[in-house]
Amino acid sequence: DEGSGDGDGSMHAKYTRTTELRRVEDNDIYKLSSFLNINDSWRKLMARIPKGLDAKASSAPGALNYDFVVRNSGLKYTAQHISQIDDYAKAEPHKSISQIMIDEWKTSGQQNERPTVGVLLQLLVQADLFSAANFVAQDFLNEPKPERPADGPAAHLSLDLSEDMDIDH
Amino acid sequence: SGTRSRSGRERDTSILIRNLPVPDRQRLCQHLDSLDVWLQLAQFVKLHPEDVEKIRHKMRLGFSPSDEFLTVWGGQYDHSAYNLFALFQKMSLHHAMRLIMDHVDEKYHKYIPKSMPTISEL
């Protein structure tokens, strides 16, 4: 086993959960946005962003009580906002549409509302956007991949190892 | 006799669906499209209705529905070749299992049922 890197063997994370998205480097936002372009994932994220978030307080694992926040403060973006992103994207066809959305989100709101990496990760998991969530967890935070639900399209499937495959059909 | 983690689930080291080599993915999609099974696959994994509609819409535009299915289930949900292999097992899509067998651990190859070749395979 070849040793490499630090003596303690651990990799330092690029960002922490309380790092604001607007402090994340452009090339990392670009990589994130390429995941959010898959299957219009950015729309699913944008439609779920809550209003009135205390972002720093909600950044830690499990700290974002999504249903509670949405019930109390509502959602930040309407269908009209989402279609405005479509319009901006048509006006700037060279730009990634989900990057336009992230640019809008990361600079909006008062200081304590501005999204952090920790809030982003929890929202991605909440929205079942697991390619993006896995990328943020591992690449930004050096954390393990988030847990999957037991059911639904995000649930991992495993082989049934009990079948006797020597039976000829 | 593979090693099992304490949770009983083996570690998945297979590549992600979204990283399957293009020729392999194309060959697989051609096969799945010829069986017209995309909707059954989507229903089995419980894709959201809006995603099913999106696939149907793209199919009407001439795109491969199986390829769109893989883009959603693999691309958004980040599933692996092993997960896909397991899906095919549960749906008894044995030839599809064979088409991706190179991308799962050799120890799982014995789970592909022996079956009589179809006329088209002879």
PDB file of C-alpha atoms in Angstrom:
ATOM      1  CA  ASP A   1       0.000   0.000   0.000  1.00  0.00           C
ATOM      2  CA  GLU A   2       1.700   3.181  -1.180  1.00  0.00           C
ATOM      3  CA  GLY A   3       1.555   5.978   1.339  1.00  0.00           C
ATOM      4  CA  SER A   4       0.783   9.400  -0.045  1.00  0.00           C
ATOM      5  CA  GLY A   5      -0.385  12.780   1.200  1.00  0.00           C
ATOM      6  CA  ASP A   6      -0.526  13.803   4.811  1.00  0.00           C
ATOM      7  CA  GLY A   7       0.965  11.827   7.646  1.00  0.00           C
ATOM      8  CA  ASP A   8      -2.466  11.444   9.170  1.00  0.00           C
ATOM      9  CA  GLY A   9      -3.710   9.894   5.891  1.00  0.00           C
ATOM     10  CA  SER A  10      -6.758  12.130   5.607  1.00  0.00           C
ATOM     11  CA  MET A  11      -7.499  14.536   2.804  1.00  0.00           C
ATOM     12  CA  HIS A  12      -8.390  18.080   3.755  1.00  0.00           C
ATOM     13  CA  ALA A  13     -11.851  19.087   2.515  1.00  0.00           C
ATOM     14  CA  LYS A  14     -12.015  21.935   0.010  1.00  0.00           C
ATOM     15  CA  TYR A  15     -14.938  23.518   1.808  1.00  0.00           C
ATOM     16  CA  THR A  16     -16.896  23.200   5.019  1.00  0.00           C
ATOM     17  CA  ARG A  17     -20.638  22.907   5.465  1.00  0.00           C
ATOM     18  CA  THR A  18     -20.884  26.570   6.445  1.00  0.00           C
ATOM     19  CA  THR A  19     -18.970  27.808   3.385  1.00  0.00           C
ATOM     20  CA  GLU A  20     -21.304  30.070   1.421  1.00  0.00           C
ATOM     21  CA  LEU A  21     -21.945  28.936  -2.169  1.00  0.00           C
ATOM     22  CA  ARG A  22     -20.773  32.308  -3.450  1.00  0.00           C
ATOM     23  CA  ARG A  23     -17.321  31.478  -1.997  1.00  0.00           C
ATOM     24  CA  VAL A  24     -17.100  28.217  -3.902  1.00  0.00           C
ATOM     25  CA  GLU A  25     -14.653  28.386  -6.820  1.00  0.00           C
ATOM     26  CA  ASP A  26     -16.059  28.847 -10.309  1.00  0.00           C
ATOM     27  CA  ASN A  27     -14.735  25.549 -11.650  1.00  0.00           C
ATOM     28  CA  ASP A  28     -16.378  23.685  -8.756  1.00  0.00           C
ATOM     29  CA  ILE A  29     -19.681  25.458  -9.424  1.00  0.00           C
ATOM     30  CA  TYR A  30     -19.253  24.487 -13.073  1.00  0.00           C
ATOM     31  CA  LYS A  31     -18.788  20.808 -12.153  1.00  0.00           C
ATOM     32  CA  LEU A  32     -21.799  20.955  -9.831  1.00  0.00           C
ATOM     33  CA  SER A  33     -23.899  22.527 -12.546  1.00  0.00           C
ATOM     34  CA  SER A  34     -23.070  19.750 -15.002  1.00  0.00           C
ATOM     35  CA  PHE A  35     -24.729  17.311 -12.589  1.00  0.00           C
ATOM     36  CA  LEU A  36     -27.701  19.628 -12.219  1.00  0.00           C
ATOM     37  CA  ASN A  37     -28.137  19.783 -15.994  1.00  0.00           C
ATOM     38  CA  ILE A  38     -28.921  16.044 -16.067  1.00  0.00           C
ATOM     39  CA  ASN A  39     -32.639  15.452 -16.442  1.00  0.00           C
ATOM     40  CA  ASP A  40     -33.426  19.092 -15.567  1.00  0.00           C
ATOM     41  CA  SER A  41     -32.311  18.434 -12.003  1.00  0.00           C
ATOM     42  CA  TRP A  42     -31.751  22.164 -11.435  1.00  0.00           C
ATOM     43  CA  ARG A  43     -35.523  22.730 -11.752  1.00  0.00           C
ATOM     44  CA  LYS A  44     -36.217  20.181  -9.050  1.00  0.00           C
ATOM     45  CA  LEU A  45     -33.686  21.887  -6.788  1.00  0.00           C
ATOM     46  CA  MET A  46     -34.900  25.398  -7.513  1.00  0.00           C
ATOM     47  CA  ALA A  47     -38.529  24.462  -6.892  1.00  0.00           C
ATOM     48  CA  ARG A  48     -37.638  23.171  -3.429  1.00  0.00           C
ATOM     49  CA  ILE A  49     -35.534  26.009  -2.074  1.00  0.00           C
ATOM     50  CA  PRO A  50     -37.206  27.339   1.071  1.00  0.00           C
ATOM     51  CA  LYS A  51     -37.624  30.965   2.022  1.00  0.00           C
ATOM     52  CA  GLY A  52     -36.473  32.457   5.301  1.00  0.00           C
ATOM     53  CA  LEU A  53     -33.633  30.035   5.923  1.00  0.00           C
ATOM     54  CA  ASP A  54     -31.081  30.567   8.677  1.00  0.00           C
ATOM     55  CA  ALA A  55     -28.439  29.081   6.447  1.00  0.00           C
ATOM     56  CA  LYS A  56     -25.537  28.793   8.897  1.00  0.00           C
ATOM     57  CA  ALA A  57     -27.748  27.186  11.536  1.00  0.00           C
ATOM     58  CA  SER A  58     -29.134  24.748   8.963  1.00  0.00           C
ATOM     59  CA  SER A  59     -25.783  23.661   7.533  1.00  0.00           C
ATOM     60  CA  ALA A  60     -24.845  20.823   9.893  1.00  0.00           C
ATOM     61  CA  PRO A  61     -25.910  17.233   9.062  1.00  0.00           C
ATOM     62  CA  GLY A  62     -29.629  16.844   9.696  1.00  0.00           C
ATOM     63  CA  ALA A  63     -29.948  20.461  10.830  1.00  0.00           C
ATOM     64  CA  LEU A  64     -32.250  21.527   8.020  1.00  0.00           C
ATOM     65  CA  ASN A  65     -35.765  20.646   9.115  1.00  0.00           C
ATOM     66  CA  TYR A  66     -37.137  20.974   5.633  1.00  0.00           C
ATOM     67  CA  ASP A  67     -40.851  20.360   6.197  1.00  0.00           C
ATOM     68  CA  PHE A  68     -40.887  22.715   9.170  1.00  0.00           C
ATOM     69  CA  VAL A  69     -39.149  25.569   7.334  1.00  0.00           C
ATOM     70  CA  VAL A  70     -41.329  25.250   4.245  1.00  0.00           C
ATOM     71  CA  ARG A  71     -44.521  25.074   6.276  1.00  0.00           C
ATOM     72  CA  ASN A  72     -43.537  28.222   8.177  1.00  0.00           C
ATOM     73  CA  SER A  73     -41.911  30.352   5.498  1.00  0.00           C
ATOM     74  CA  GLY A  74     -42.869  28.859   2.146  1.00  0.00           C
ATOM     75  CA  LEU A  75     -40.806  28.345  -0.973  1.00  0.00           C
ATOM     76  CA  LYS A  76     -38.439  30.938  -2.339  1.00  0.00           C
ATOM     77  CA  TYR A  77     -38.970  30.478  -6.103  1.00  0.00           C
ATOM     78  CA  THR A  78     -42.196  30.311  -8.077  1.00  0.00           C
ATOM     79  CA  ALA A  79     -42.853  28.729 -11.470  1.00  0.00           C
ATOM     80  CA  GLN A  80     -42.434  32.206 -12.924  1.00  0.00           C
ATOM     81  CA  HIS A  81     -38.933  32.516 -11.430  1.00  0.00           C
ATOM     82  CA  ILE A  82     -38.055  29.146 -12.892  1.00  0.00           C
ATOM     83  CA  SER A  83     -39.231  30.137 -16.346  1.00  0.00           C
ATOM     84  CA  GLN A  84     -37.196  33.353 -16.038  1.00  0.00           C
ATOM     85  CA  ILE A  85     -34.128  31.140 -15.762  1.00  0.00           C
ATOM     86  CA  ASP A  86     -35.248  29.484 -19.012  1.00  0.00           C
ATOM     87  CA  ASP A  87     -35.407  32.936 -20.600  1.00  0.00           C
ATOM     88  CA  TYR A  88     -31.938  33.924 -19.351  1.00  0.00           C
ATOM     89  CA  ALA A  89     -30.580  30.645 -20.682  1.00  0.00           C
ATOM     90  CA  LYS A  90     -31.999  31.346 -24.132  1.00  0.00           C
ATOM     91  CA  ALA A  91     -30.347  34.769 -24.050  1.00  0.00           C
ATOM     92  CA  GLU A  92     -26.995  33.218 -23.027  1.00  0.00           C
ATOM     93  CA  PRO A  93     -26.865  29.891 -24.884  1.00  0.00           C
ATOM     94  CA  HIS A  94     -23.167  29.419 -24.189  1.00  0.00           C
ATOM     95  CA  LYS A  95     -23.853  29.292 -20.476  1.00  0.00           C
ATOM     96  CA  SER A  96     -25.015  26.225 -18.562  1.00  0.00           C
ATOM     97  CA  ILE A  97     -28.622  26.746 -17.465  1.00  0.00           C
ATOM     98  CA  SER A  98     -28.124  25.260 -14.041  1.00  0.00           C
ATOM     99  CA  GLN A  99     -25.106  27.527 -13.549  1.00  0.00           C
ATOM    100  CA  ILE A 100     -27.391  30.501 -14.236  1.00  0.00           C
ATOM    101  CA  MET A 101     -29.735  29.176 -11.548  1.00  0.00           C
ATOM    102  CA  ILE A 102     -26.914  28.635  -9.036  1.00  0.00           C
ATOM    103  CA  ASP A 103     -25.552  32.135  -9.743  1.00  0.00           C
ATOM    104  CA  GLU A 104     -28.986  33.588  -9.001  1.00  0.00           C
ATOM    105  CA  TRP A 105     -29.451  31.576  -5.806  1.00  0.00           C
ATOM    106  CA  LYS A 106     -26.000  32.027  -4.327  1.00  0.00           C
ATOM    107  CA  THR A 107     -26.130  35.810  -4.413  1.00  0.00           C
ATOM    108  CA  SER A 108     -29.730  36.273  -3.321  1.00  0.00           C
ATOM    109  CA  GLY A 109     -31.066  36.972   0.130  1.00  0.00           C
ATOM    110  CA  GLN A 110     -29.802  38.595   3.299  1.00  0.00           C
ATOM    111  CA  GLN A 111     -26.522  37.471   4.775  1.00  0.00           C
ATOM    112  CA  ASN A 112     -27.870  34.773   7.058  1.00  0.00           C
ATOM    113  CA  GLU A 113     -30.138  33.416   4.301  1.00  0.00           C
ATOM    114  CA  ARG A 114     -27.416  32.929   1.715  1.00  0.00           C
ATOM    115  CA  PRO A 115     -27.007  29.261   0.838  1.00  0.00           C
ATOM    116  CA  THR A 116     -24.108  27.243   2.187  1.00  0.00           C
ATOM    117  CA  VAL A 117     -22.588  23.959   1.028  1.00  0.00           C
ATOM    118  CA  GLY A 118     -24.330  22.199   3.935  1.00  0.00           C
ATOM    119  CA  VAL A 119     -27.733  23.573   2.958  1.00  0.00           C
ATOM    120  CA  LEU A 120     -27.111  22.680  -0.683  1.00  0.00           C
ATOM    121  CA  LEU A 121     -26.246  19.091   0.216  1.00  0.00           C
ATOM    122  CA  GLN A 122     -29.349  18.582   2.340  1.00  0.00           C
ATOM    123  CA  LEU A 123     -31.600  20.071  -0.334  1.00  0.00           C
ATOM    124  CA  LEU A 124     -30.039  17.846  -3.003  1.00  0.00           C
ATOM    125  CA  VAL A 125     -30.751  14.754  -0.884  1.00  0.00           C
ATOM    126  CA  GLN A 126     -34.243  16.006  -0.117  1.00  0.00           C
ATOM    127  CA  ALA A 127     -34.861  16.383  -3.861  1.00  0.00           C
ATOM    128  CA  ASP A 128     -33.421  12.914  -4.661  1.00  0.00           C
ATOM    129  CA  LEU A 129     -30.646  14.475  -6.772  1.00  0.00           C
ATOM    130  CA  PHE A 130     -28.064  11.901  -5.801  1.00  0.00           C
ATOM    131  CA  SER A 131     -25.426  12.380  -8.514  1.00  0.00           C
ATOM    132  CA  ALA A 132     -25.105  16.009  -7.460  1.00  0.00           C
ATOM    133  CA  ALA A 133     -25.371  15.136  -3.748  1.00  0.00           C
ATOM    134  CA  ASN A 134     -22.654  12.475  -3.979  1.00  0.00           C
ATOM    135  CA  PHE A 135     -20.409  14.921  -5.800  1.00  0.00           C
ATOM    136  CA  VAL A 136     -20.876  17.648  -3.171  1.00  0.00           C
ATOM    137  CA  ALA A 137     -20.430  15.249  -0.244  1.00  0.00           C
ATOM    138  CA  GLN A 138     -17.245  13.678  -1.581  1.00  0.00           C
ATOM    139  CA  ASP A 139     -15.593  16.407  -3.634  1.00  0.00           C
ATOM    140  CA  PHE A 140     -16.486  19.513  -1.623  1.00  0.00           C
ATOM    141  CA  LEU A 141     -16.686  18.131   1.912  1.00  0.00           C
ATOM    142  CA  ASN A 142     -14.717  14.862   1.847  1.00  0.00           C
ATOM    143  CA  GLU A 143     -17.720  13.243   3.569  1.00  0.00           C
ATOM    144  CA  PRO A 144     -19.142   9.799   2.797  1.00  0.00           C
ATOM    145  CA  LYS A 145     -21.985   9.585   0.295  1.00  0.00           C
ATOM    146  CA  PRO A 146     -25.384  10.299   1.826  1.00  0.00           C
ATOM    147  CA  GLU A 147     -27.713   7.427   2.747  1.00  0.00           C
ATOM    148  CA  ARG A 148     -30.256   6.204   0.239  1.00  0.00           C
ATOM    149  CA  PRO A 149     -33.957   5.808   0.998  1.00  0.00           C
ATOM    150  CA  ALA A 150     -35.107   2.206   1.266  1.00  0.00           C
ATOM    151  CA  ASP A 151     -37.746   2.616  -1.406  1.00  0.00           C
ATOM    152  CA  GLY A 152     -38.415   4.613  -4.555  1.00  0.00           C
ATOM    153  CA  PRO A 153     -36.206   5.422  -7.540  1.00  0.00           C
ATOM    154  CA  ALA A 154     -33.228   6.465  -5.411  1.00  0.00           C
ATOM    155  CA  ALA A 155     -33.092   3.155  -3.548  1.00  0.00           C
ATOM    156  CA  HIS A 156     -30.175   0.937  -4.552  1.00  0.00           C
ATOM    157  CA  LEU A 157     -31.081  -2.476  -5.932  1.00  0.00           C
ATOM    158  CA  SER A 158     -29.117  -5.591  -4.993  1.00  0.00           C
ATOM    159  CA  LEU A 159     -28.893  -9.007  -6.603  1.00  0.00           C
ATOM    160  CA  ASP A 160     -31.051 -11.740  -5.158  1.00  0.00           C
ATOM    161  CA  LEU A 161     -28.234 -14.048  -4.123  1.00  0.00           C
ATOM    162  CA  SER A 162     -30.495 -16.894  -3.090  1.00  0.00           C
ATOM    163  CA  GLU A 163     -31.591 -17.950  -6.570  1.00  0.00           C
ATOM    164  CA  ASP A 164     -30.101 -21.206  -7.738  1.00  0.00           C
ATOM    165  CA  MET A 165     -28.787 -20.320 -11.140  1.00  0.00           C
ATOM    166  CA  ASP A 166     -27.804 -23.837 -12.125  1.00  0.00           C
ATOM    167  CA  ILE A 167     -31.367 -24.586 -13.157  1.00  0.00           C
ATOM    168  CA  ASP A 168     -31.699 -24.721 -16.914  1.00  0.00           C
ATOM    169  CA  HIS A 169     -34.628 -22.713 -18.235  1.00  0.00           C
TER     170      HIS A 169
ATOM    171  CA  SER B   1     -17.935 -16.989  -0.904  1.00  0.00           C
ATOM    172  CA  GLY B   2     -17.291 -13.247  -1.195  1.00  0.00           C
ATOM    173  CA  THR B   3     -16.642 -11.056   1.827  1.00  0.00           C
ATOM    174  CA  ARG B   4     -19.635  -9.344   3.327  1.00  0.00           C
ATOM    175  CA  SER B   5     -19.717  -6.138   5.299  1.00  0.00           C
ATOM    176  CA  ARG B   6     -21.254  -6.267   8.752  1.00  0.00           C
ATOM    177  CA  SER B   7     -24.478  -4.858   7.387  1.00  0.00           C
ATOM    178  CA  GLY B   8     -24.739  -7.887   5.117  1.00  0.00           C
ATOM    179  CA  ARG B   9     -24.451  -5.804   1.954  1.00  0.00           C
ATOM    180  CA  GLU B  10     -21.415  -6.257  -0.258  1.00  0.00           C
ATOM    181  CA  ARG B  11     -19.404  -3.212  -1.281  1.00  0.00           C
ATOM    182  CA  ASP B  12     -20.346  -2.082  -4.784  1.00  0.00           C
ATOM    183  CA  THR B  13     -17.205  -1.375  -6.764  1.00  0.00           C
ATOM    184  CA  SER B  14     -18.820  -1.416 -10.212  1.00  0.00           C
ATOM    185  CA  ILE B  15     -18.749   1.620 -12.470  1.00  0.00           C
ATOM    186  CA  LEU B  16     -21.626   4.049 -12.545  1.00  0.00           C
ATOM    187  CA  ILE B  17     -24.265   3.707 -15.249  1.00  0.00           C
ATOM    188  CA  ARG B  18     -23.425   7.206 -16.423  1.00  0.00           C
ATOM    189  CA  ASN B  19     -19.822   6.087 -16.987  1.00  0.00           C
ATOM    190  CA  LEU B  20     -20.651   3.008 -19.076  1.00  0.00           C
ATOM    191  CA  PRO B  21     -18.664   3.026 -22.338  1.00  0.00           C
ATOM    192  CA  VAL B  22     -20.827   4.471 -25.109  1.00  0.00           C
ATOM    193  CA  PRO B  23     -20.780   1.385 -27.393  1.00  0.00           C
ATOM    194  CA  ASP B  24     -21.875  -0.848 -24.496  1.00  0.00           C
ATOM    195  CA  ARG B  25     -24.649   1.530 -23.540  1.00  0.00           C
ATOM    196  CA  GLN B  26     -25.803   1.760 -27.156  1.00  0.00           C
ATOM    197  CA  ARG B  27     -25.834  -2.003 -27.588  1.00  0.00           C
ATOM    198  CA  LEU B  28     -27.784  -2.374 -24.365  1.00  0.00           C
ATOM    199  CA  CYS B  29     -30.330   0.284 -25.338  1.00  0.00           C
ATOM    200  CA  GLN B  30     -30.865  -1.244 -28.764  1.00  0.00           C
ATOM    201  CA  HIS B  31     -31.647  -4.552 -27.069  1.00  0.00           C
ATOM    202  CA  LEU B  32     -33.957  -3.036 -24.461  1.00  0.00           C
ATOM    203  CA  ASP B  33     -35.742  -0.950 -27.102  1.00  0.00           C
ATOM    204  CA  SER B  34     -36.299  -4.081 -29.209  1.00  0.00           C
ATOM    205  CA  LEU B  35     -38.047  -5.632 -26.188  1.00  0.00           C
ATOM    206  CA  ASP B  36     -39.986  -2.425 -25.554  1.00  0.00           C
ATOM    207  CA  VAL B  37     -39.435  -2.743 -21.797  1.00  0.00           C
ATOM    208  CA  TRP B  38     -38.595   0.830 -20.806  1.00  0.00           C
ATOM    209  CA  LEU B  39     -41.946   1.446 -19.176  1.00  0.00           C
ATOM    210  CA  GLN B  40     -41.757  -1.743 -17.133  1.00  0.00           C
ATOM    211  CA  LEU B  41     -38.242  -0.779 -16.011  1.00  0.00           C
ATOM    212  CA  ALA B  42     -39.454   2.703 -15.060  1.00  0.00           C
ATOM    213  CA  GLN B  43     -42.415   1.290 -13.154  1.00  0.00           C
ATOM    214  CA  PHE B  44     -40.309  -1.305 -11.365  1.00  0.00           C
ATOM    215  CA  VAL B  45     -37.888   1.305 -10.010  1.00  0.00           C
ATOM    216  CA  LYS B  46     -40.813   3.646  -9.293  1.00  0.00           C
ATOM    217  CA  LEU B  47     -39.757   6.599 -11.401  1.00  0.00           C
ATOM    218  CA  HIS B  48     -41.875   9.669 -10.748  1.00  0.00           C
ATOM    219  CA  PRO B  49     -44.749  10.122 -13.241  1.00  0.00           C
ATOM    220  CA  GLU B  50     -43.204  13.355 -14.525  1.00  0.00           C
ATOM    221  CA  ASP B  51     -40.031  11.467 -15.452  1.00  0.00           C
ATOM    222  CA  VAL B  52     -42.049   8.724 -17.155  1.00  0.00           C
ATOM    223  CA  GLU B  53     -43.839  11.399 -19.184  1.00  0.00           C
ATOM    224  CA  LYS B  54     -40.532  13.004 -20.076  1.00  0.00           C
ATOM    225  CA  ILE B  55     -39.227   9.684 -21.416  1.00  0.00           C
ATOM    226  CA  ARG B  56     -42.420   9.103 -23.363  1.00  0.00           C
ATOM    227  CA  HIS B  57     -42.168  12.596 -24.826  1.00  0.00           C
ATOM    228  CA  LYS B  58     -38.564  12.085 -25.930  1.00  0.00           C
ATOM    229  CA  MET B  59     -39.505   8.718 -27.424  1.00  0.00           C
ATOM    230  CA  ARG B  60     -42.109  10.434 -29.575  1.00  0.00           C
ATOM    231  CA  LEU B  61     -39.371  12.801 -30.740  1.00  0.00           C
ATOM    232  CA  GLY B  62     -37.389   9.776 -31.918  1.00  0.00           C
ATOM    233  CA  PHE B  63     -35.007   9.262 -28.990  1.00  0.00           C
ATOM    234  CA  SER B  64     -34.324   5.860 -27.467  1.00  0.00           C
ATOM    235  CA  PRO B  65     -36.592   5.482 -24.412  1.00  0.00           C
ATOM    236  CA  SER B  66     -34.147   3.024 -22.826  1.00  0.00           C
ATOM    237  CA  ASP B  67     -31.350   5.561 -23.169  1.00  0.00           C
ATOM    238  CA  GLU B  68     -33.557   8.200 -21.543  1.00  0.00           C
ATOM    239  CA  PHE B  69     -34.380   5.748 -18.764  1.00  0.00           C
ATOM    240  CA  LEU B  70     -30.671   5.223 -18.103  1.00  0.00           C
ATOM    241  CA  THR B  71     -30.106   8.990 -18.116  1.00  0.00           C
ATOM    242  CA  VAL B  72     -32.732   9.432 -15.411  1.00  0.00           C
ATOM    243  CA  TRP B  73     -32.083   6.361 -13.270  1.00  0.00           C
ATOM    244  CA  GLY B  74     -28.333   6.387 -13.776  1.00  0.00           C
ATOM    245  CA  GLY B  75     -27.718  10.079 -14.354  1.00  0.00           C
ATOM    246  CA  GLN B  76     -29.872  11.636 -11.671  1.00  0.00           C
ATOM    247  CA  TYR B  77     -29.960   8.866  -9.119  1.00  0.00           C
ATOM    248  CA  ASP B  78     -26.316   7.821  -9.556  1.00  0.00           C
ATOM    249  CA  HIS B  79     -26.916   4.080  -9.735  1.00  0.00           C
ATOM    250  CA  SER B  80     -24.199   1.622 -10.716  1.00  0.00           C
ATOM    251  CA  ALA B  81     -23.785  -1.179 -13.258  1.00  0.00           C
ATOM    252  CA  TYR B  82     -24.325  -3.580 -10.345  1.00  0.00           C
ATOM    253  CA  ASN B  83     -27.666  -1.918  -9.509  1.00  0.00           C
ATOM    254  CA  LEU B  84     -28.634  -2.221 -13.189  1.00  0.00           C
ATOM    255  CA  PHE B  85     -27.529  -5.863 -13.276  1.00  0.00           C
ATOM    256  CA  ALA B  86     -29.731  -6.488 -10.208  1.00  0.00           C
ATOM    257  CA  LEU B  87     -32.670  -4.711 -11.881  1.00  0.00           C
ATOM    258  CA  PHE B  88     -32.312  -6.937 -14.946  1.00  0.00           C
ATOM    259  CA  GLN B  89     -32.180 -10.007 -12.702  1.00  0.00           C
ATOM    260  CA  LYS B  90     -35.406  -9.038 -10.966  1.00  0.00           C
ATOM    261  CA  MET B  91     -37.078  -8.455 -14.322  1.00  0.00           C
ATOM    262  CA  SER B  92     -35.686 -11.665 -15.825  1.00  0.00           C
ATOM    263  CA  LEU B  93     -33.910  -9.752 -18.611  1.00  0.00           C
ATOM    264  CA  HIS B  94     -31.149 -12.332 -18.933  1.00  0.00           C
ATOM    265  CA  HIS B  95     -29.609 -11.152 -22.173  1.00  0.00           C
ATOM    266  CA  ALA B  96     -29.437  -7.618 -20.796  1.00  0.00           C
ATOM    267  CA  MET B  97     -27.538  -9.019 -17.805  1.00  0.00           C
ATOM    268  CA  ARG B  98     -25.086 -10.585 -20.254  1.00  0.00           C
ATOM    269  CA  LEU B  99     -24.644  -7.301 -22.121  1.00  0.00           C
ATOM    270  CA  ILE B 100     -23.289  -5.577 -18.997  1.00  0.00           C
ATOM    271  CA  MET B 101     -21.591  -8.522 -17.307  1.00  0.00           C
ATOM    272  CA  ASP B 102     -18.116  -7.137 -18.014  1.00  0.00           C
ATOM    273  CA  HIS B 103     -18.966  -4.176 -15.785  1.00  0.00           C
ATOM    274  CA  VAL B 104     -19.860  -6.153 -12.674  1.00  0.00           C
ATOM    275  CA  ASP B 105     -17.619  -8.264 -10.489  1.00  0.00           C
ATOM    276  CA  GLU B 106     -16.897 -11.723 -11.959  1.00  0.00           C
ATOM    277  CA  LYS B 107     -18.319 -13.366  -8.859  1.00  0.00           C
ATOM    278  CA  TYR B 108     -21.798 -12.220  -9.931  1.00  0.00           C
ATOM    279  CA  HIS B 109     -21.623 -13.838 -13.366  1.00  0.00           C
ATOM    280  CA  LYS B 110     -23.053 -17.082 -12.043  1.00  0.00           C
ATOM    281  CA  TYR B 111     -26.310 -15.234 -11.353  1.00  0.00           C
ATOM    282  CA  ILE B 112     -27.012 -14.973 -15.073  1.00  0.00           C
ATOM    283  CA  PRO B 113     -29.393 -17.845 -15.727  1.00  0.00           C
ATOM    284  CA  LYS B 114     -28.438 -20.359 -18.373  1.00  0.00           C
ATOM    285  CA  SER B 115     -31.030 -20.046 -21.076  1.00  0.00           C
ATOM    286  CA  MET B 116     -31.622 -21.361 -24.538  1.00  0.00           C
ATOM    287  CA  PRO B 117     -30.363 -18.977 -27.214  1.00  0.00           C
ATOM    288  CA  THR B 118     -33.124 -17.167 -29.063  1.00  0.00           C
ATOM    289  CA  ILE B 119     -33.410 -17.516 -32.831  1.00  0.00           C
ATOM    290  CA  SER B 120     -31.900 -14.040 -33.231  1.00  0.00           C
ATOM    291  CA  GLU B 121     -28.866 -14.998 -31.153  1.00  0.00           C
ATOM    292  CA  LEU B 122     -28.044 -18.151 -33.116  1.00  0.00           C
TER     293      LEU B 122
END
